[in-house]
PDB file of C-alpha atoms and ligand atoms in Angstrom:
ATOM      1  CA  MET A  34      16.042  17.329 -40.248  1.00  0.00           C
ATOM      2  CA  ASN A  35      19.172  18.443 -38.806  1.00  0.00           C
ATOM      3  CA  ILE A  36      20.926  15.254 -37.259  1.00  0.00           C
ATOM      4  CA  GLN A  37      23.289  15.807 -40.129  1.00  0.00           C
ATOM      5  CA  GLN A  38      24.725  18.912 -38.863  1.00  0.00           C
ATOM      6  CA  PRO A  39      28.342  18.115 -36.891  1.00  0.00           C
ATOM      7  CA  TRP A  40      27.590  19.547 -32.902  1.00  0.00           C
ATOM      8  CA  ASN A  41      23.962  17.924 -33.859  1.00  0.00           C
ATOM      9  CA  ILE A  42      25.914  14.200 -34.232  1.00  0.00           C
ATOM     10  CA  VAL A  43      27.773  15.225 -31.200  1.00  0.00           C
ATOM     11  CA  PHE A  44      25.363  15.886 -29.164  1.00  0.00           C
ATOM     12  CA  PHE A  45      23.304  12.814 -29.946  1.00  0.00           C
ATOM     13  CA  VAL A  46      26.078  11.132 -29.490  1.00  0.00           C
ATOM     14  CA  GLY A  47      26.124  12.439 -26.064  1.00  0.00           C
ATOM     15  CA  PHE A  48      22.320  11.941 -25.701  1.00  0.00           C
ATOM     16  CA  LEU A  49      22.760   7.919 -26.363  1.00  0.00           C
ATOM     17  CA  ILE A  50      25.761   8.051 -24.507  1.00  0.00           C
ATOM     18  CA  PHE A  51      23.353   9.696 -21.401  1.00  0.00           C
ATOM     19  CA  TYR A  52      20.369   6.852 -22.091  1.00  0.00           C
ATOM     20  CA  TRP A  53      23.168   3.736 -22.270  1.00  0.00           C
ATOM     21  CA  THR A  54      24.304   4.442 -18.732  1.00  0.00           C
ATOM     22  CA  ARG A  55      21.236   5.088 -17.285  1.00  0.00           C
ATOM     23  CA  HIS A  56      19.888   2.075 -18.598  1.00  0.00           C
ATOM     24  CA  VAL A  57      22.983  -0.159 -17.030  1.00  0.00           C
ATOM     25  CA  TYR A  58      22.067   0.974 -14.174  1.00  0.00           C
ATOM     26  CA  ILE A  59      18.701   0.696 -13.662  1.00  0.00           C
ATOM     27  CA  ASN A  60      19.301  -3.003 -15.086  1.00  0.00           C
ATOM     28  CA  ARG A  61      22.238  -3.488 -12.585  1.00  0.00           C
ATOM     29  CA  THR A  62      19.572  -2.068  -9.219  1.00  0.00           C
ATOM     30  CA  LYS A  63      16.247  -3.955 -10.545  1.00  0.00           C
ATOM     31  CA  GLY A  64      16.178  -6.735  -7.899  1.00  0.00           C
ATOM     32  CA  GLU A  65      17.002  -4.233  -5.151  1.00  0.00           C
ATOM     33  CA  LYS A  66      14.276  -4.575  -2.865  1.00  0.00           C
ATOM     34  CA  LYS A  67      13.066  -1.028  -1.403  1.00  0.00           C
ATOM     35  CA  THR A  68      12.533  -0.708   2.289  1.00  0.00           C
ATOM     36  CA  ILE A  69      11.507   3.411   1.572  1.00  0.00           C
ATOM     37  CA  SER A  70       9.447   5.038  -1.594  1.00  0.00           C
ATOM     38  CA  HIS A  71       8.235   8.705  -1.567  1.00  0.00           C
ATOM     39  CA  MET A  72       7.798   7.840  -5.343  1.00  0.00           C
ATOM     40  CA  ASP A  73       4.598   9.810  -4.836  1.00  0.00           C
ATOM     41  CA  ARG A  74       1.845  11.881  -7.469  1.00  0.00           C
ATOM     42  CA  GLN A  75       4.564  14.808  -7.334  1.00  0.00           C
ATOM     43  CA  GLU A  76       7.657  12.354  -7.631  1.00  0.00           C
ATOM     44  CA  LYS A  77       5.433  11.029 -10.818  1.00  0.00           C
ATOM     45  CA  LEU A  78       5.062  14.400 -12.041  1.00  0.00           C
ATOM     46  CA  LEU A  79       8.037  15.430 -11.934  1.00  0.00           C
ATOM     47  CA  LEU A  80       9.592  12.599 -13.879  1.00  0.00           C
ATOM     48  CA  PHE A  81       6.634  12.424 -16.293  1.00  0.00           C
ATOM     49  CA  ALA A  82       7.697  16.615 -17.100  1.00  0.00           C
ATOM     50  CA  MET A  83      11.050  15.782 -17.254  1.00  0.00           C
ATOM     51  CA  ALA A  84       9.827  13.487 -20.918  1.00  0.00           C
ATOM     52  CA  PRO A  85       9.100  16.098 -23.138  1.00  0.00           C
ATOM     53  CA  THR A  86      12.518  18.429 -22.840  1.00  0.00           C
ATOM     54  CA  THR A  87      14.621  15.292 -22.116  1.00  0.00           C
ATOM     55  CA  LEU A  88      13.764  13.164 -24.936  1.00  0.00           C
ATOM     56  CA  LEU A  89      10.513  14.384 -27.117  1.00  0.00           C
ATOM     57  CA  LEU A  90      12.041  17.276 -27.846  1.00  0.00           C
ATOM     58  CA  PRO A  91      15.412  17.118 -28.660  1.00  0.00           C
ATOM     59  CA  LEU A  92      14.172  13.870 -30.707  1.00  0.00           C
ATOM     60  CA  LEU A  93      11.728  16.134 -32.607  1.00  0.00           C
ATOM     61  CA  TYR A  94      14.757  18.837 -33.202  1.00  0.00           C
ATOM     62  CA  LEU A  95      17.418  15.963 -35.004  1.00  0.00           C
ATOM     63  CA  PHE A  96      14.849  14.089 -36.973  1.00  0.00           C
ATOM     64  CA  THR A  97      11.710  15.913 -37.639  1.00  0.00           C
ATOM     65  CA  PRO A  98      11.203  20.112 -39.281  1.00  0.00           C
ATOM     66  CA  PHE A  99       8.006  20.251 -36.667  1.00  0.00           C
ATOM     67  CA  LEU A 100      10.314  22.456 -34.394  1.00  0.00           C
ATOM     68  CA  SER A 101      11.872  24.629 -37.277  1.00  0.00           C
ATOM     69  CA  PHE A 102       9.714  28.178 -35.856  1.00  0.00           C
ATOM     70  CA  ALA A 103      11.594  27.876 -32.655  1.00  0.00           C
ATOM     71  CA  ASP A 104      15.674  27.406 -34.370  1.00  0.00           C
ATOM     72  CA  TYR A 105      18.321  30.386 -34.033  1.00  0.00           C
ATOM     73  CA  ARG A 106      21.985  30.436 -34.813  1.00  0.00           C
ATOM     74  CA  LEU A 107      24.227  30.208 -31.873  1.00  0.00           C
ATOM     75  CA  PRO A 108      28.456  30.906 -32.671  1.00  0.00           C
ATOM     76  CA  GLU A 109      30.620  27.790 -32.914  1.00  0.00           C
ATOM     77  CA  ILE A 110      32.171  28.528 -29.962  1.00  0.00           C
ATOM     78  CA  LEU A 111      29.295  28.526 -27.906  1.00  0.00           C
ATOM     79  CA  GLN A 112      28.874  24.892 -29.337  1.00  0.00           C
ATOM     80  CA  ALA A 113      32.220  23.912 -28.806  1.00  0.00           C
ATOM     81  CA  LEU A 114      31.517  24.997 -25.241  1.00  0.00           C
ATOM     82  CA  GLY A 115      28.469  23.700 -25.013  1.00  0.00           C
ATOM     83  CA  ALA A 116      30.664  19.469 -26.651  1.00  0.00           C
ATOM     84  CA  ALA A 117      32.633  20.946 -23.355  1.00  0.00           C
ATOM     85  CA  LEU A 118      29.785  20.789 -20.298  1.00  0.00           C
ATOM     86  CA  MET A 119      28.174  17.735 -22.207  1.00  0.00           C
ATOM     87  CA  ALA A 120      32.065  15.716 -22.029  1.00  0.00           C
ATOM     88  CA  LEU A 121      31.794  16.705 -17.741  1.00  0.00           C
ATOM     89  CA  SER A 122      28.590  15.391 -17.602  1.00  0.00           C
ATOM     90  CA  LEU A 123      28.652  12.305 -19.294  1.00  0.00           C
ATOM     91  CA  TRP A 124      31.703  11.687 -17.081  1.00  0.00           C
ATOM     92  CA  LEU A 125      30.350  12.192 -13.380  1.00  0.00           C
ATOM     93  CA  PHE A 126      27.096  11.181 -14.112  1.00  0.00           C
ATOM     94  CA  TRP A 127      28.319   7.696 -15.334  1.00  0.00           C
ATOM     95  CA  ARG A 128      31.087   8.055 -11.679  1.00  0.00           C
ATOM     96  CA  SER A 129      27.725   8.836  -9.722  1.00  0.00           C
ATOM     97  CA  HIS A 130      26.057   5.642 -11.072  1.00  0.00           C
ATOM     98  CA  ALA A 131      29.108   3.721 -10.121  1.00  0.00           C
ATOM     99  CA  ASP A 132      29.899   5.087  -6.791  1.00  0.00           C
ATOM    100  CA  LEU A 133      26.314   4.950  -5.550  1.00  0.00           C
ATOM    101  CA  GLY A 134      26.563   1.338  -6.908  1.00  0.00           C
ATOM    102  CA  LYS A 135      22.832  -0.386  -5.944  1.00  0.00           C
ATOM    103  CA  ASN A 136      22.064   2.010  -3.407  1.00  0.00           C
ATOM    104  CA  TRP A 137      21.290   4.120  -6.277  1.00  0.00           C
ATOM    105  CA  SER A 138      17.535   4.885  -7.749  1.00  0.00           C
ATOM    106  CA  VAL A 139      15.287   6.755  -9.726  1.00  0.00           C
ATOM    107  CA  SER A 140      13.316   8.165  -7.005  1.00  0.00           C
ATOM    108  CA  LEU A 141      13.650   9.480  -3.910  1.00  0.00           C
ATOM    109  CA  GLU A 142      13.953   5.875  -2.407  1.00  0.00           C
ATOM    110  CA  ILE A 143      16.371   3.765   0.743  1.00  0.00           C
ATOM    111  CA  ARG A 144      17.431   0.252  -0.450  1.00  0.00           C
ATOM    112  CA  GLU A 145      17.110  -2.744   1.839  1.00  0.00           C
ATOM    113  CA  GLY A 146      20.856  -2.476   3.367  1.00  0.00           C
ATOM    114  CA  HIS A 147      21.212   0.864   1.580  1.00  0.00           C
ATOM    115  CA  GLU A 148      24.767   2.355   3.213  1.00  0.00           C
ATOM    116  CA  LEU A 149      25.646   6.163   2.913  1.00  0.00           C
ATOM    117  CA  VAL A 150      28.214   6.405   0.232  1.00  0.00           C
ATOM    118  CA  THR A 151      30.998   9.124   1.142  1.00  0.00           C
ATOM    119  CA  GLU A 152      33.858   7.759  -1.260  1.00  0.00           C
ATOM    120  CA  GLY A 153      34.599   8.547  -4.951  1.00  0.00           C
ATOM    121  CA  VAL A 154      32.374  12.244  -6.375  1.00  0.00           C
ATOM    122  CA  TYR A 155      29.968  11.878  -3.162  1.00  0.00           C
ATOM    123  CA  ARG A 156      33.697  12.995  -1.001  1.00  0.00           C
ATOM    124  CA  TYR A 157      32.773  16.304  -2.195  1.00  0.00           C
ATOM    125  CA  VAL A 158      29.620  16.817  -2.892  1.00  0.00           C
ATOM    126  CA  ARG A 159      26.265  15.160  -1.976  1.00  0.00           C
ATOM    127  CA  HIS A 160      24.489  15.857  -5.684  1.00  0.00           C
ATOM    128  CA  PRO A 161      27.030  14.953  -7.984  1.00  0.00           C
ATOM    129  CA  MET A 162      24.433  13.089 -10.389  1.00  0.00           C
ATOM    130  CA  TYR A 163      22.530  16.636  -9.954  1.00  0.00           C
ATOM    131  CA  THR A 164      25.270  18.464 -10.803  1.00  0.00           C
ATOM    132  CA  ALA A 165      25.963  16.452 -13.953  1.00  0.00           C
ATOM    133  CA  ILE A 166      22.394  16.507 -14.737  1.00  0.00           C
ATOM    134  CA  TRP A 167      22.424  20.790 -14.604  1.00  0.00           C
ATOM    135  CA  LEU A 168      25.702  20.468 -17.060  1.00  0.00           C
ATOM    136  CA  TRP A 169      23.876  18.298 -19.240  1.00  0.00           C
ATOM    137  CA  CYS A 170      21.051  21.210 -19.193  1.00  0.00           C
ATOM    138  CA  ILE A 171      23.605  23.719 -19.968  1.00  0.00           C
ATOM    139  CA  GLY A 172      25.155  21.321 -22.650  1.00  0.00           C
ATOM    140  CA  GLN A 173      21.878  20.529 -24.835  1.00  0.00           C
ATOM    141  CA  GLY A 174      21.146  24.144 -24.508  1.00  0.00           C
ATOM    142  CA  LEU A 175      24.330  25.369 -26.290  1.00  0.00           C
ATOM    143  CA  LEU A 176      24.464  22.688 -28.484  1.00  0.00           C
ATOM    144  CA  LEU A 177      21.220  22.325 -30.195  1.00  0.00           C
ATOM    145  CA  GLU A 178      20.219  25.888 -31.913  1.00  0.00           C
ATOM    146  CA  ASN A 179      16.224  25.842 -31.076  1.00  0.00           C
ATOM    147  CA  TRP A 180      14.657  27.776 -28.103  1.00  0.00           C
ATOM    148  CA  ALA A 181      12.399  24.485 -27.754  1.00  0.00           C
ATOM    149  CA  ALA A 182      14.308  21.523 -28.003  1.00  0.00           C
ATOM    150  CA  GLY A 183      17.698  23.454 -26.426  1.00  0.00           C
ATOM    151  CA  TRP A 184      16.061  25.058 -23.338  1.00  0.00           C
ATOM    152  CA  ALA A 185      13.411  24.118 -22.309  1.00  0.00           C
ATOM    153  CA  ILE A 186      14.933  21.339 -20.290  1.00  0.00           C
ATOM    154  CA  ILE A 187      16.536  24.426 -17.703  1.00  0.00           C
ATOM    155  CA  PRO A 188      12.797  24.403 -16.349  1.00  0.00           C
ATOM    156  CA  THR A 189      11.712  21.521 -15.838  1.00  0.00           C
ATOM    157  CA  PHE A 190      15.061  19.691 -14.467  1.00  0.00           C
ATOM    158  CA  ALA A 191      14.459  22.964 -12.306  1.00  0.00           C
ATOM    159  CA  ALA A 192      11.705  21.851 -10.964  1.00  0.00           C
ATOM    160  CA  MET A 193      12.936  18.432 -10.113  1.00  0.00           C
ATOM    161  CA  TYR A 194      15.663  19.646  -8.417  1.00  0.00           C
ATOM    162  CA  PHE A 195      14.390  22.465  -6.659  1.00  0.00           C
ATOM    163  CA  LEU A 196      11.209  20.542  -4.618  1.00  0.00           C
ATOM    164  CA  ARG A 197      13.716  17.382  -4.716  1.00  0.00           C
ATOM    165  CA  ALA A 198      16.627  18.045  -3.205  1.00  0.00           C
ATOM    166  CA  ASN A 199      15.327  18.471  -0.272  1.00  0.00           C
ATOM    167  CA  ARG A 200      12.867  16.050   0.598  1.00  0.00           C
ATOM    168  CA  GLU A 201      15.989  13.520  -0.218  1.00  0.00           C
ATOM    169  CA  GLU A 202      18.263  15.061   2.095  1.00  0.00           C
ATOM    170  CA  GLN A 203      15.945  14.456   4.849  1.00  0.00           C
ATOM    171  CA  MET A 204      15.283  11.520   3.836  1.00  0.00           C
ATOM    172  CA  MET A 205      18.893  10.401   4.052  1.00  0.00           C
ATOM    173  CA  CYS A 206      19.086  12.227   7.392  1.00  0.00           C
ATOM    174  CA  GLU A 207      16.281  10.282   9.309  1.00  0.00           C
ATOM    175  CA  THR A 208      17.060   7.048   7.834  1.00  0.00           C
ATOM    176  CA  PHE A 209      21.370   7.749   8.247  1.00  0.00           C
ATOM    177  CA  GLY A 210      21.084  10.682  11.445  1.00  0.00           C
ATOM    178  CA  ASP A 211      24.027  12.371  12.026  1.00  0.00           C
ATOM    179  CA  GLN A 212      26.257  10.424   9.760  1.00  0.00           C
ATOM    180  CA  TYR A 213      24.606  11.975   7.086  1.00  0.00           C
ATOM    181  CA  ARG A 214      24.562  15.536   8.960  1.00  0.00           C
ATOM    182  CA  ASP A 215      28.045  15.607   9.896  1.00  0.00           C
ATOM    183  CA  TYR A 216      28.156  14.510   5.609  1.00  0.00           C
ATOM    184  CA  MET A 217      26.639  16.983   5.179  1.00  0.00           C
ATOM    185  CA  GLN A 218      28.959  19.729   6.964  1.00  0.00           C
ATOM    186  CA  ARG A 219      31.979  18.639   4.904  1.00  0.00           C
ATOM    187  CA  THR A 220      30.324  18.524   1.644  1.00  0.00           C
ATOM    188  CA  GLY A 221      28.754  21.133  -1.003  1.00  0.00           C
ATOM    189  CA  ARG A 222      25.488  19.793  -1.983  1.00  0.00           C
ATOM    190  CA  LEU A 223      25.985  20.569  -6.153  1.00  0.00           C
ATOM    191  CA  LEU A 224      30.031  21.753  -6.015  1.00  0.00           C
ATOM    192  CA  PRO A 225      32.472  21.265  -3.478  1.00  0.00           C
ATOM    193  CA  ARG A 226      32.886  23.195  -0.556  1.00  0.00           C
ATOM    194  CA  LEU A 227      36.458  25.167  -0.437  1.00  0.00           C
ATOM    195  CA  ALA A 228      39.222  24.017   1.519  1.00  0.00           C
ATOM    196  CA  SER A 229      38.941  26.927   4.177  1.00  0.00           C
ATOM    197  CA  SER A 230      35.142  25.928   4.680  1.00  0.00           C
ATOM    198  CA  ARG A 231      35.755  22.180   4.831  1.00  0.00           C
ATOM    199  CA  LYS A 232      37.793  22.465   6.949  1.00  0.00           C
ATOM    200  CA  GLU A 233      36.408  25.139   9.746  1.00  0.00           C
ATOM    201  CA  HIS A 234      33.588  22.394   9.548  1.00  0.00           C
ATOM    202  CA  SER A 235      34.929  19.063  10.025  1.00  0.00           C
ATOM    203  CA  GLU A 236      38.095  20.464  12.803  1.00  0.00           C
ATOM    204  CA  PRO A 237      36.948  18.874  16.529  1.00  0.00           C
ATOM    205  CA  VAL A 238      35.770  21.953  18.910  1.00  0.00           C
ATOM    206  CA  THR A 239      39.366  22.631  21.081  1.00  0.00           C
ATOM    207  CA  ASP A 240      39.288  24.928  24.433  1.00  0.00           C
ATOM    208  CA  ASP A 241      41.778  27.350  23.711  1.00  0.00           C
ATOM    209  CA  THR A 242      41.300  28.780  27.389  1.00  0.00           C
ATOM    210  CA  PRO A 243      45.308  28.566  29.008  1.00  0.00           C
ATOM    211  CA  PRO A 244      45.261  26.245  31.914  1.00  0.00           C
ATOM    212  CA  SER A 245      45.519  29.081  34.584  1.00  0.00           C
TER     213      SER A 245
HETATM  214  N1  SAH B 130      21.339  13.466  -5.667  1.00  0.00           N
HETATM  215  C1  SAH B 130      22.075  12.144  -5.575  1.00  0.00           C
HETATM  216  C2  SAH B 130      21.765  11.270  -6.316  1.00  0.00           C
HETATM  217  C3  SAH B 130      20.752  11.075  -7.084  1.00  0.00           C
HETATM  218  S1  SAH B 130      19.854   8.966  -6.919  1.00  0.00           S
HETATM  219  C4  SAH B 130      22.921  12.818  -6.756  1.00  0.00           C
HETATM  220  O1  SAH B 130      22.416  14.071  -7.118  1.00  0.00           O
HETATM  221  O2  SAH B 130      24.095  12.178  -6.578  1.00  0.00           O
HETATM  222  C5  SAH B 130      18.906   9.400  -5.942  1.00  0.00           C
HETATM  223  C6  SAH B 130      19.170   8.352  -4.643  1.00  0.00           C
HETATM  224  O3  SAH B 130      19.868   8.578  -4.316  1.00  0.00           O
HETATM  225  C7  SAH B 130      17.888   8.479  -3.656  1.00  0.00           C
HETATM  226  O4  SAH B 130      16.911   8.231  -3.871  1.00  0.00           O
HETATM  227  C8  SAH B 130      19.169   8.077  -2.227  1.00  0.00           C
HETATM  228  O5  SAH B 130      18.532   7.078  -2.050  1.00  0.00           O
HETATM  229  C9  SAH B 130      20.398   8.019  -2.846  1.00  0.00           C
HETATM  230  N2  SAH B 130      21.316   8.858  -2.252  1.00  0.00           N
HETATM  231  C10 SAH B 130      21.649   9.899  -1.782  1.00  0.00           C
HETATM  232  N3  SAH B 130      22.898   9.930  -2.051  1.00  0.00           N
HETATM  233  C11 SAH B 130      23.635   9.359  -1.680  1.00  0.00           C
HETATM  234  C12 SAH B 130      24.210   9.001  -0.622  1.00  0.00           C
HETATM  235  N4  SAH B 130      25.328   9.624  -0.365  1.00  0.00           N
HETATM  236  N5  SAH B 130      24.471   7.585  -0.233  1.00  0.00           N
HETATM  237  C13 SAH B 130      23.742   6.569  -0.434  1.00  0.00           C
HETATM  238  N6  SAH B 130      22.853   6.532  -1.048  1.00  0.00           N
HETATM  239  C14 SAH B 130      22.788   8.608  -1.850  1.00  0.00           C
END
């Protein structure tokens, strides 16, 4: 059992907060009807593949000796960095759920009366929830001193992110048209755009030719 170690307790508390946040928003959006759903075989497979690396392996590592063959040691400073990344991830994960409100769903879906959210953390970044999950993945790797429980989450989430983000943006463009395309110009995908490039994209095109 590794759960007695302080950094593992920190991880487990974060883990509970992460899944509690999900649980709260799954309940809040339960009754909302969907008008478009891309919950196809690929989506189901990606979500299914995430479960062992996000849930099963960390729990096996924390509460059983089965993964001890993959243990290794990390300097405390890296574990502290992992805890800081996890705290940032939890804040961003919660904020992005809160900002999306009833428009959130676990898969690629458009709900009845779906509104395009461009405020809160969505003002700067189009996929803050995915940013939060990337931060979580790195935090998990740095906190759990085990190759399998710590790092196997990276390839599964990478597959999810790289296969999904383009499809999601395409779905949003089909639903919101120019409103989403303009929004894409103003925002970064995972990180905020630099101020200069944001300005470049948002400034109206003017004709600087002096009148003759
Ligand atoms: N990719 C986003 C949201 C993930 S949840 C993020 O990382 O923060 C996935 C669902 O959120 C999608 O099915 C889509 O319907 C919805 N969604 C994504 N961006 C949105 C936005 N700006 N406004 C409203 N809904 C959005």
